[in-house]
């Protein structure tokens, strides 16, 4: 069992608004969100942040969320300089490369391979940008494990803080629109053209979205907070049986491991935030996996319909959505859910439900490559 | 830190060929090494499978051995092809899109070795190898399997331009692997410590207090090796990479230097120093079990 790490500051940019408080009206009003998605250039719905476009999209939302977290954390200059940066993202800086190539293509300058795609590639570029933009001199780590990327960034930040590698950690999850992601998921026939309905019998796929979340974590609990939000358990595992769909037993294993790490049992949880992608097979595996945890399960929800599936950024964004609602005393409902799927045998909360002031919530994040990560957050 | 005993390493280093037909096909090598070689995988995964299998050499690893992979630019060939395709209006092939996730290489390695623990991809602009090792060390498991893999994209001339290299510059494809076993009785080498420093002063102050084994060699990146060697009184680690091309570009020369030392054991220890563009350092100290 590892020690908890505590939230000192948070920042969040999603299609719902800027900052944690701005997410609340939408999270309360479950029904209003069910069909909320703008049409994208490719005719699949997508949750855009309208404020950021073109070359500004990625670093605009990223910078804004980090500023919020740093402002709230109020580190002194020396602590700020030594911050460790953990980035979790699927797209990394691909939006910039894609935009640059699209510009060149539309100008006709790609003929004869004069300008092939992706110049100056680097998986560490986003973290390096953060360090330079905010004057941070600590270590930089980028985790790139598909849809569990920023959940794995949080897992490693906790280990690093616990083992004294850093005093504070800035953990960031970011995902900005790329045509490649949208068209790629479209080619896999995983996108819904209608509305997001996780765990519903008639679910027909996911809707993507963009966003950026930032958490500033500390080994010591904040002294001036009435309630302390902590990451108190984490586990990650690989299900090598399928690159796209984990077995329920493996899903249950990783949830159990995270609970063990937190020193908790499933029946002690206040809620579960499911990965809940809204695809037929993933929701079935996850639902059946949750059933393997025991007969007395807490209420569970999927938050993806609110912001769209933000892929690798979800590991930070979704716990922050949860926190925003938790502070206001509720667990957001699952938009779009109306009919239980008998094969799953479990139903998420359809409307906002009361959440006790103190307790623990298990959060699931599953990605391509059999990459399964569960985190346990507590409010104490 | 507690020293990390190293059970095995492997190095696959090959010169990328300027062939109009593209790269050398790796399929037969994969089939020879993997009993159930996966089909329809990309080059990064093939390089990873070959390297991991050569390192593990048929050993049955504890299933909870996590895989940590260091990348600088991951599946660059497929990423380039997919971006070009979608901007030109062509839909990506489903398998190609799934496989462009960088953690798919680790998935296929896990699948081929029967591992079900974490499968992580770690990157860092100037310190991909060092940062990956650093995070892997946080894992409490008995074993660790660490890979550092780099592919090139063809046409190679275009890829040189992408990487800001001069025309005709030789480039390497690499797959370096390290298997650590915290309970092994006779390791081939050990990682004694790994540290990060924010300044030259902090680094040299720390190094001045460290006892190094006699005949410890020095590898320096991002700074003048001769100047550092003189300051520390250590001999440089001179190695010829297996592709026999010492000037060839690789995105992770740190992995090449460290693994070659462990493989060749030409000294009793290796002090590896890497300085980033903004003046931070990583320092790693390996000792060899049979080093001279």
XYZ file of C-alpha atoms in Angstrom:
672
model
C 0.000 0.000 0.000
C 1.383 3.389 -1.035
C 0.706 6.694 0.664
C -1.903 9.119 -0.675
C -0.964 12.284 -2.502
C -3.077 15.400 -2.203
C -4.515 17.912 -4.630
C -3.215 21.443 -4.111
C -4.501 22.991 -7.305
C -6.585 22.078 -10.328
C -7.330 23.444 -13.767
C -9.789 22.278 -16.384
C -10.713 23.285 -19.911
C -13.519 21.367 -21.614
C -16.407 22.083 -23.932
C -18.415 22.769 -20.764
C -16.306 25.764 -19.824
C -13.125 27.029 -18.210
C -12.331 25.995 -14.627
C -13.937 23.452 -12.309
C -16.869 25.609 -11.262
C -17.873 26.205 -14.873
C -18.495 22.480 -15.367
C -21.172 22.315 -12.657
C -24.329 23.509 -14.441
C -23.889 20.921 -17.165
C -23.030 18.145 -14.718
C -26.210 18.802 -12.742
C -28.444 18.780 -15.792
C -27.969 15.261 -17.101
C -30.677 15.373 -19.716
C -29.453 18.572 -21.298
C -26.173 16.905 -22.215
C -27.414 13.839 -23.997
C -27.374 15.311 -27.485
C -24.759 17.942 -26.914
C -22.186 17.757 -29.664
C -21.216 20.014 -32.486
C -20.999 18.674 -35.986
C -17.430 18.323 -37.084
C -15.985 18.690 -40.530
C -16.265 14.938 -40.994
C -19.927 14.593 -40.118
C -19.386 12.792 -36.847
C -20.355 14.690 -33.689
C -17.427 16.065 -31.667
C -17.197 18.113 -28.473
C -15.058 21.081 -29.482
C -13.825 23.855 -27.240
C -14.916 26.628 -29.559
C -12.520 29.199 -28.153
C -9.371 27.496 -29.390
C -8.747 26.932 -33.080
C -5.972 26.003 -35.497
C -2.419 26.224 -34.202
C -3.625 27.685 -30.877
C -5.873 24.760 -30.026
C -3.440 22.445 -28.225
C -1.303 24.884 -26.297
C -4.196 27.306 -25.706
C -6.239 24.844 -23.659
C -3.171 23.268 -22.100
C -1.693 26.577 -20.957
C -4.986 27.788 -19.534
C -5.582 24.657 -17.440
C -2.039 24.738 -16.053
C -2.325 28.417 -15.145
C -5.440 27.636 -13.119
C -3.750 24.787 -11.251
C -0.600 26.807 -10.507
C -2.587 29.805 -9.334
C -4.636 27.691 -6.958
C -1.623 25.797 -5.594
C 0.339 28.923 -4.627
C 3.765 27.296 -4.566
C 6.734 29.413 -3.644
C 9.329 30.180 -6.314
C 11.678 27.370 -5.334
C 8.893 24.777 -5.225
C 7.627 25.970 -8.601
C 11.081 25.674 -10.140
C 11.542 22.102 -8.893
C 8.098 20.828 -9.971
C 8.060 17.461 -11.692
C 5.946 17.438 -14.856
C 3.899 14.387 -15.834
C 2.033 14.544 -19.129
C -0.506 11.971 -20.290
C -1.847 12.333 -23.784
C -2.766 10.313 -26.815
C -2.324 13.017 -29.418
C 0.741 14.721 -27.876
C 1.705 17.449 -30.383
C 0.138 15.717 -33.385
C -2.536 18.457 -33.728
C 0.241 20.922 -34.584
C 1.799 18.597 -37.149
C -1.565 17.790 -38.674
C -2.515 21.461 -38.953
C 0.863 22.316 -40.476
C 0.517 19.560 -43.038
C -3.085 20.524 -43.825
C -1.982 24.142 -44.370
C 0.844 23.053 -46.635
C -1.443 20.712 -48.514
C -4.074 23.361 -49.089
C -1.381 25.768 -50.313
C -0.215 23.134 -52.773
C 3.290 22.973 -51.338
C 3.288 19.255 -50.593
C 3.576 18.255 -54.241
C 6.616 16.108 -54.948
C 7.047 15.386 -51.242
C 8.547 18.820 -50.715
C 6.909 18.922 -47.356
C 6.175 15.518 -45.893
C 4.163 15.350 -42.672
C 5.595 15.746 -39.160
C 8.735 17.823 -38.858
C 10.642 17.715 -35.586
C 8.727 14.832 -34.004
C 9.170 14.178 -30.314
C 6.997 12.485 -27.719
C 8.547 14.776 -25.118
C 7.748 18.038 -26.934
C 4.581 18.881 -24.973
C 6.249 18.466 -21.572
C 9.209 20.527 -22.778
C 6.805 23.269 -23.887
C 5.202 23.296 -20.423
C 8.598 23.560 -18.748
C 9.654 26.450 -20.949
C 6.321 28.306 -20.869
C 6.018 28.162 -17.078
C 9.686 28.275 -16.077
C 9.678 24.828 -14.497
C 13.037 23.110 -14.085
C 12.094 19.738 -12.602
C 12.043 16.365 -14.337
C 9.678 15.741 -17.245
C 7.857 12.486 -17.931
C 5.412 11.800 -20.734
C 3.154 8.755 -20.589
C 1.605 7.580 -23.833
C -0.602 4.550 -23.283
C -3.680 5.346 -25.370
C -6.815 6.156 -23.332
C -5.153 5.404 -20.003
C -2.257 7.846 -20.627
C -2.972 10.511 -18.047
C -4.281 7.941 -15.544
C -0.834 6.338 -15.806
C 0.727 9.782 -15.445
C -1.156 10.132 -12.135
C -0.145 6.629 -11.034
C 3.543 7.390 -11.616
C 3.321 10.867 -10.097
C 2.012 9.286 -6.900
C 4.835 6.745 -6.872
C 7.404 9.462 -7.565
C 6.113 11.666 -4.763
C 5.862 8.738 -2.376
C 9.432 7.643 -3.046
C 10.853 11.134 -2.745
C 11.654 11.716 -6.404
C 9.866 15.061 -6.221
C 8.135 17.241 -3.676
C 5.333 18.412 -5.962
C 4.042 17.101 -9.272
C 2.126 18.821 -12.032
C 0.078 16.150 -13.785
C -1.518 17.098 -17.045
C -3.894 15.302 -19.383
C -4.441 16.916 -22.761
C -6.194 15.959 -25.955
C -6.876 18.325 -28.827
C -8.859 17.631 -31.957
C -7.177 15.751 -34.755
C -8.780 14.591 -37.943
C -6.729 11.401 -37.563
C -8.404 10.407 -34.281
C -11.876 11.182 -35.511
C -11.442 9.398 -38.802
C -9.539 6.540 -37.157
C -12.282 5.795 -34.657
C -14.747 6.234 -37.511
C -12.935 3.600 -39.547
C -13.214 1.248 -36.571
C -16.995 1.811 -36.603
C -16.820 2.934 -32.973
C -18.398 6.386 -33.366
C -22.025 7.206 -32.713
C -23.647 9.577 -35.139
C -26.506 10.269 -32.734
C -25.976 10.544 -28.987
C -23.807 9.135 -26.253
C -25.494 6.319 -24.261
C -22.985 4.453 -22.064
C -24.242 1.131 -20.671
C -27.591 1.571 -22.414
C -29.048 -1.401 -24.238
C -29.165 0.691 -27.424
C -25.720 2.261 -27.142
C -24.064 2.630 -30.492
C -20.627 4.058 -29.899
C -18.643 6.961 -28.604
C -18.394 10.653 -29.323
C -14.958 12.217 -29.098
C -14.062 15.481 -27.429
C -11.101 17.644 -26.559
C -9.902 19.125 -23.305
C -7.101 19.673 -20.869
C -6.899 19.008 -17.156
C -4.145 19.798 -14.689
C -3.610 18.599 -11.129
C -0.942 19.867 -8.788
C -0.152 17.136 -6.295
C 1.740 17.174 -3.043
C 2.913 14.547 -0.589
C 1.615 16.496 2.385
C -2.074 17.323 2.780
C -3.085 20.963 2.344
C -3.534 22.592 5.729
C -6.236 25.100 4.865
C -8.764 22.870 3.087
C -11.899 21.676 4.847
C -12.000 18.589 2.612
C -8.863 17.076 1.141
C -8.981 15.387 -2.246
C -6.385 12.659 -2.543
C -5.233 9.977 -4.941
C -4.983 7.067 -2.544
C -4.847 3.945 -4.720
C -3.712 2.986 -8.202
C -3.004 -0.035 -10.357
C -2.181 -0.675 -13.972
C -2.118 -3.942 -15.877
C -1.978 -5.244 -19.410
C -4.504 -7.726 -20.720
C -2.499 -9.434 -23.465
C -5.495 -11.326 -24.842
C -6.833 -8.596 -27.121
C -5.498 -5.235 -28.286
C -8.918 -3.574 -28.196
C -11.155 -5.343 -25.718
C -10.236 -6.554 -22.248
C -11.752 -9.581 -20.572
C -14.063 -8.919 -17.594
C -11.742 -10.925 -15.309
C -8.759 -8.711 -16.197
C -10.861 -5.581 -15.702
C -11.899 -6.858 -12.272
C -8.271 -7.692 -11.433
C -7.042 -4.145 -11.987
C -9.929 -2.656 -10.000
C -9.174 -5.055 -7.118
C -5.485 -4.169 -7.261
C -6.239 -0.442 -7.033
C -8.590 -1.051 -4.109
C -5.929 -3.183 -2.374
C -3.450 -0.370 -2.885
C -5.891 2.017 -1.211
C -6.632 -0.457 1.583
C -10.321 -0.576 0.661
C -12.982 -3.086 -0.345
C -15.517 -2.500 -3.121
C -18.413 -2.210 -0.693
C -16.649 0.674 1.051
C -16.704 2.818 -2.084
C -19.050 5.775 -2.363
C -19.192 5.399 -6.156
C -17.452 4.148 -9.284
C -16.664 6.364 -12.233
C -16.671 3.836 -15.036
C -14.582 4.162 -18.163
C -17.961 3.827 -19.918
C -17.034 4.398 -23.550
C -20.509 3.611 -24.857
C -19.284 0.931 -27.247
C -21.040 -2.407 -27.207
C -18.069 -4.544 -26.243
C -16.211 -2.221 -23.841
C -19.257 -1.456 -21.701
C -20.103 -5.150 -21.584
C -16.583 -6.089 -20.388
C -16.470 -3.309 -17.853
C -19.977 -4.013 -16.539
C -19.267 -7.707 -16.185
C -15.922 -6.867 -14.580
C -17.625 -4.644 -12.012
C -20.035 -7.460 -11.184
C -17.055 -9.651 -10.338
C -16.110 -7.188 -7.586
C -18.994 -8.366 -5.415
C -22.720 -8.239 -4.934
C -22.873 -4.928 -3.090
C -21.663 -2.397 -5.589
C -21.872 1.365 -5.119
C -23.642 3.566 -7.688
C -21.657 4.120 -10.867
C -21.647 6.627 -13.684
C -19.973 7.479 -16.970
C -18.852 11.076 -17.490
C -17.827 10.849 -21.140
C -21.132 12.113 -22.553
C -20.535 15.502 -20.900
C -17.220 16.307 -22.576
C -16.912 13.620 -25.200
C -14.316 10.897 -24.862
C -11.107 12.864 -24.371
C -8.946 9.756 -24.914
C -5.609 9.985 -23.080
C -6.610 13.158 -21.245
C -9.570 11.494 -19.521
C -7.425 10.211 -16.655
C -7.089 13.759 -15.339
C -10.192 15.407 -16.807
C -12.774 12.932 -15.524
C -11.579 12.851 -11.882
C -11.691 16.661 -11.948
C -15.275 16.602 -13.278
C -16.062 14.176 -10.476
C -14.432 16.472 -7.926
C -16.381 19.495 -9.174
C -19.628 17.601 -8.635
C -18.477 16.005 -5.373
C -17.777 19.410 -3.873
C -21.409 20.263 -4.668
C -22.588 17.012 -3.079
C -23.605 14.904 -6.061
C -22.528 12.168 -8.427
C -23.376 13.187 -11.993
C -25.824 10.937 -13.815
C -25.022 9.115 -17.033
C -26.488 11.119 -19.900
C -28.321 9.113 -22.513
C -28.884 6.071 -20.346
C -32.515 4.916 -20.407
C -32.658 1.126 -20.839
C -30.557 -1.356 -18.903
C -28.702 -3.973 -20.914
C -29.605 -7.404 -19.485
C -26.310 -8.828 -20.699
C -24.423 -6.316 -18.536
C -26.805 -6.790 -15.624
C -25.958 -3.429 -14.057
C -27.349 0.054 -14.545
C -25.507 3.344 -13.987
C -27.181 6.245 -12.230
C -29.310 7.962 -14.860
C -29.662 11.253 -12.981
C -27.511 13.123 -10.473
C -27.395 11.241 -7.162
C -26.289 12.329 -3.711
C -22.648 11.655 -2.898
C -21.511 11.668 0.747
C -19.115 14.461 1.691
C -16.397 11.980 2.632
C -15.460 8.686 1.059
C -13.677 7.108 -1.864
C -14.460 6.708 -5.559
C -12.916 4.206 -7.950
C -12.166 5.544 -11.446
C -11.511 3.287 -14.450
C -9.496 4.014 -17.582
C -8.950 1.439 -20.307
C -6.982 1.833 -23.506
C -5.932 0.071 -26.675
C -3.086 -2.319 -26.102
C -4.922 -4.020 -23.235
C -3.828 -1.154 -21.038
C -6.081 -1.027 -17.966
C -5.647 1.432 -15.126
C -7.801 2.049 -12.063
C -7.367 4.907 -9.620
C -8.961 5.488 -6.216
C -9.641 9.067 -5.146
C -10.766 9.997 -1.671
C -12.287 13.063 -0.091
C -11.561 13.211 3.576
C 18.511 3.671 -4.225
C 19.055 -0.039 -3.857
C 21.247 -1.275 -6.737
C 19.262 -2.861 -9.554
C 20.683 -6.232 -10.644
C 20.596 -6.747 -14.404
C 19.960 -10.258 -15.674
C 20.247 -9.765 -19.420
C 20.497 -7.191 -22.172
C 20.235 -7.174 -25.948
C 21.053 -4.737 -28.698
C 19.628 -4.696 -32.189
C 21.343 -1.919 -34.115
C 21.084 -1.668 -37.864
C 21.946 0.966 -40.381
C 18.874 2.251 -42.187
C 19.393 1.572 -45.864
C 18.775 4.182 -48.539
C 16.993 1.627 -50.652
C 14.292 2.698 -53.101
C 12.412 -0.424 -51.999
C 12.169 0.771 -48.408
C 13.508 -0.927 -45.309
C 14.758 -4.436 -44.831
C 11.878 -6.793 -44.081
C 11.923 -8.010 -40.460
C 9.125 -10.541 -40.719
C 11.342 -13.637 -40.948
C 13.367 -12.599 -37.895
C 10.165 -12.108 -35.926
C 8.837 -15.490 -37.005
C 12.094 -17.186 -36.050
C 11.999 -15.728 -32.537
C 8.292 -15.725 -31.681
C 6.478 -19.058 -31.528
C 3.200 -17.360 -32.454
C 4.342 -14.302 -34.342
C 1.551 -11.736 -34.584
C 0.475 -10.758 -38.068
C -0.275 -7.275 -39.352
C 1.982 -5.430 -36.928
C 4.080 -2.391 -37.717
C 7.847 -2.038 -37.879
C 8.154 -0.562 -34.389
C 6.448 -3.655 -32.987
C 8.654 -5.969 -35.060
C 11.805 -4.222 -33.810
C 10.444 -4.469 -30.263
C 9.602 -8.169 -30.527
C 13.028 -9.056 -31.923
C 14.845 -7.081 -29.233
C 12.724 -8.338 -26.341
C 12.957 -11.989 -27.413
C 16.730 -11.754 -27.843
C 17.028 -10.284 -24.369
C 14.756 -12.746 -22.612
C 16.144 -15.776 -24.537
C 13.274 -18.088 -23.739
C 13.345 -17.490 -19.985
C 9.992 -17.787 -18.258
C 9.532 -14.399 -16.623
C 7.283 -13.822 -13.624
C 3.942 -12.815 -15.216
C 3.828 -9.638 -13.140
C 6.998 -8.281 -14.787
C 6.078 -4.802 -16.070
C 7.234 -3.534 -19.451
C 8.568 0.005 -19.751
C 9.342 1.288 -23.206
C 11.288 4.455 -24.000
C 10.428 6.230 -27.237
C 11.526 9.471 -28.779
C 9.213 9.482 -31.778
C 7.356 6.150 -31.546
C 5.554 4.883 -34.628
C 6.848 7.660 -36.801
C 6.449 5.843 -40.129
C 2.767 5.036 -39.635
C 2.074 8.413 -38.023
C 3.427 10.189 -41.102
C 1.494 7.939 -43.466
C -1.763 8.338 -41.539
C -1.540 12.126 -41.264
C -0.830 12.381 -44.980
C -3.704 10.034 -45.770
C -6.366 11.762 -43.705
C -5.436 15.237 -44.918
C -5.589 13.944 -48.470
C -9.067 12.593 -47.720
C -8.279 8.897 -47.339
C -9.682 6.980 -44.369
C -7.082 5.167 -42.233
C -6.990 1.406 -42.313
C -8.437 0.176 -38.972
C -5.461 -2.049 -38.105
C -2.956 0.684 -38.939
C -4.870 3.137 -36.768
C -4.943 0.775 -33.776
C -1.270 -0.090 -34.147
C -0.157 3.551 -34.261
C -0.764 3.700 -30.488
C 2.776 3.474 -29.201
C 1.822 1.063 -26.401
C 0.823 -1.553 -28.983
C 4.491 -2.579 -29.244
C 4.508 -3.366 -25.514
C 1.196 -5.157 -25.866
C 2.623 -7.562 -28.438
C 5.757 -8.075 -26.343
C 3.587 -8.802 -23.279
C 1.473 -11.161 -25.311
C 4.492 -13.044 -26.681
C 6.071 -13.392 -23.221
C 2.901 -14.122 -21.226
C 3.141 -10.945 -19.127
C 0.114 -9.157 -17.710
C 1.486 -6.383 -15.542
C 1.821 -2.728 -16.541
C 2.755 -1.835 -20.094
C 4.067 1.719 -20.088
C 5.473 4.057 -22.710
C 7.604 6.859 -21.330
C 9.174 9.781 -23.166
C 11.247 12.830 -22.270
C 12.711 15.314 -24.729
C 16.407 14.891 -23.943
C 16.267 11.999 -21.494
C 13.967 9.306 -22.874
C 16.183 6.420 -21.728
C 17.046 7.864 -18.346
C 13.505 9.004 -17.479
C 12.075 5.629 -18.453
C 14.572 3.823 -16.239
C 13.781 6.244 -13.433
C 10.039 5.546 -13.569
C 10.579 1.807 -13.998
C 12.644 1.787 -10.807
C 9.554 2.916 -8.884
C 7.915 -0.410 -9.616
C 8.079 -2.793 -6.641
C 8.091 -5.961 -8.743
C 10.886 -8.517 -8.776
C 11.466 -8.132 -12.526
C 11.504 -5.233 -14.966
C 11.681 -5.407 -18.732
C 12.828 -2.188 -20.314
C 13.003 -1.441 -24.029
C 14.265 1.545 -26.008
C 13.186 1.286 -29.619
C 13.498 3.567 -32.608
C 12.357 3.117 -36.163
C 13.000 5.209 -39.240
C 10.473 6.281 -41.840
C 11.017 5.852 -45.538
C 11.860 7.556 -47.895
C 14.935 8.071 -45.763
C 15.865 11.345 -47.445
C 12.552 12.781 -46.296
C 13.070 11.371 -42.803
C 16.490 13.053 -42.525
C 14.820 16.335 -43.369
C 12.162 15.632 -40.744
C 14.857 15.046 -38.140
C 16.894 18.103 -39.279
C 19.818 15.937 -40.414
C 22.047 16.728 -43.377
C 21.434 14.907 -46.669
C 23.000 11.452 -46.672
C 23.539 11.306 -42.897
C 23.627 7.673 -41.737
C 20.736 6.741 -39.466
C 20.205 3.786 -37.174
C 17.207 1.708 -36.261
C 17.621 0.360 -32.759
C 15.984 -1.945 -30.248
C 17.776 -2.032 -26.886
C 16.453 -4.155 -24.024
C 17.332 -4.674 -20.406
C 15.921 -7.322 -18.087
C 16.318 -6.623 -14.390
C 15.748 -9.198 -11.689
C 15.927 -8.001 -8.093
C 16.382 -11.561 -6.816
C 19.010 -12.855 -9.253
C 22.165 -14.177 -7.542
C 24.621 -13.597 -10.397
C 23.688 -10.471 -12.306
C 25.741 -9.537 -15.366
C 25.779 -5.931 -14.156
C 24.044 -3.614 -11.719
C 22.674 -0.119 -11.895
C 24.152 1.334 -8.718
C 22.351 4.633 -8.861
C 20.478 7.067 -11.095
C 20.225 10.751 -10.239
C 18.992 13.953 -11.859
C 20.594 17.363 -11.281
C 19.514 20.873 -12.171
C 22.984 22.358 -12.574
C 26.627 21.583 -13.333
C 27.542 22.550 -9.772
C 25.117 20.109 -8.170
C 26.247 17.303 -10.472
C 29.974 17.681 -9.891
C 29.547 18.194 -6.175
C 27.695 14.864 -6.012
C 30.156 13.058 -8.279
C 33.064 14.307 -6.197
C 31.728 12.335 -3.236
C 31.134 9.061 -5.077
C 33.502 6.107 -4.886
C 33.893 4.695 -8.402
C 35.330 1.282 -9.160
C 38.813 1.255 -10.662
C 38.698 1.386 -14.432
C 35.327 3.075 -14.496
C 34.597 4.411 -17.943
C 32.801 7.608 -18.801
C 30.119 8.298 -21.389
C 29.047 11.904 -21.905
C 26.248 13.342 -24.002
C 25.235 16.950 -24.438
C 28.560 18.264 -23.135
C 32.240 18.108 -24.096
C 33.353 14.547 -23.182
C 37.054 15.447 -23.032
C 36.443 18.319 -20.641
C 34.256 16.209 -18.361
C 36.705 13.283 -18.491
C 39.554 15.559 -17.457
C 37.516 17.022 -14.640
C 36.610 13.586 -13.276
C 39.824 11.755 -14.136
C 37.963 8.959 -15.939
C 38.658 7.281 -19.262
C 36.052 7.587 -22.018
C 33.812 4.644 -22.858
C 34.812 3.856 -26.437
C 32.476 1.517 -28.209
C 31.709 0.623 -31.752
C 28.046 0.107 -32.288
C 27.098 -3.175 -33.946
C 26.230 -1.396 -37.175
C 29.901 -0.386 -37.301
C 29.000 3.217 -37.946
C 30.031 5.449 -35.095
C 28.750 8.651 -36.693
C 25.256 7.371 -37.364
C 22.295 9.215 -35.893
C 20.176 7.605 -33.225
C 17.607 9.378 -31.112
C 18.624 7.478 -27.974
C 22.425 7.262 -27.888
C 22.189 6.844 -24.118
C 20.576 3.423 -24.498
C 23.218 2.429 -27.039
C 26.063 3.444 -24.717
C 24.684 1.809 -21.574
C 23.643 -1.466 -23.194
C 26.919 -1.757 -25.127
C 28.837 -1.356 -21.862
C 26.815 -4.079 -20.160
C 27.217 -6.370 -23.185
C 30.924 -5.800 -23.741
C 32.074 -5.249 -20.124
C 35.274 -3.464 -21.134
C 35.520 -1.674 -17.825
C 34.538 -2.275 -14.229
C 31.986 0.506 -14.247
C 30.281 3.015 -16.493
C 29.386 6.539 -15.476
C 26.865 7.810 -17.996
C 26.182 11.547 -17.998
C 23.636 13.298 -20.181
C 23.080 17.059 -20.246
C 19.905 18.562 -21.675
C 19.640 21.725 -23.728
C 18.447 23.606 -20.635
C 21.336 22.482 -18.448
C 19.815 19.618 -16.445
C 21.770 16.382 -16.046
C 21.059 12.729 -15.545
C 23.844 10.607 -14.084
C 23.755 6.797 -14.102
C 26.385 4.506 -12.651
C 26.587 0.865 -13.752
C 29.011 -1.737 -12.508
C 29.881 -4.848 -14.494
C 30.182 -8.263 -12.910
C 33.020 -9.386 -15.192
C 34.397 -6.020 -16.170
C 38.077 -5.526 -16.682
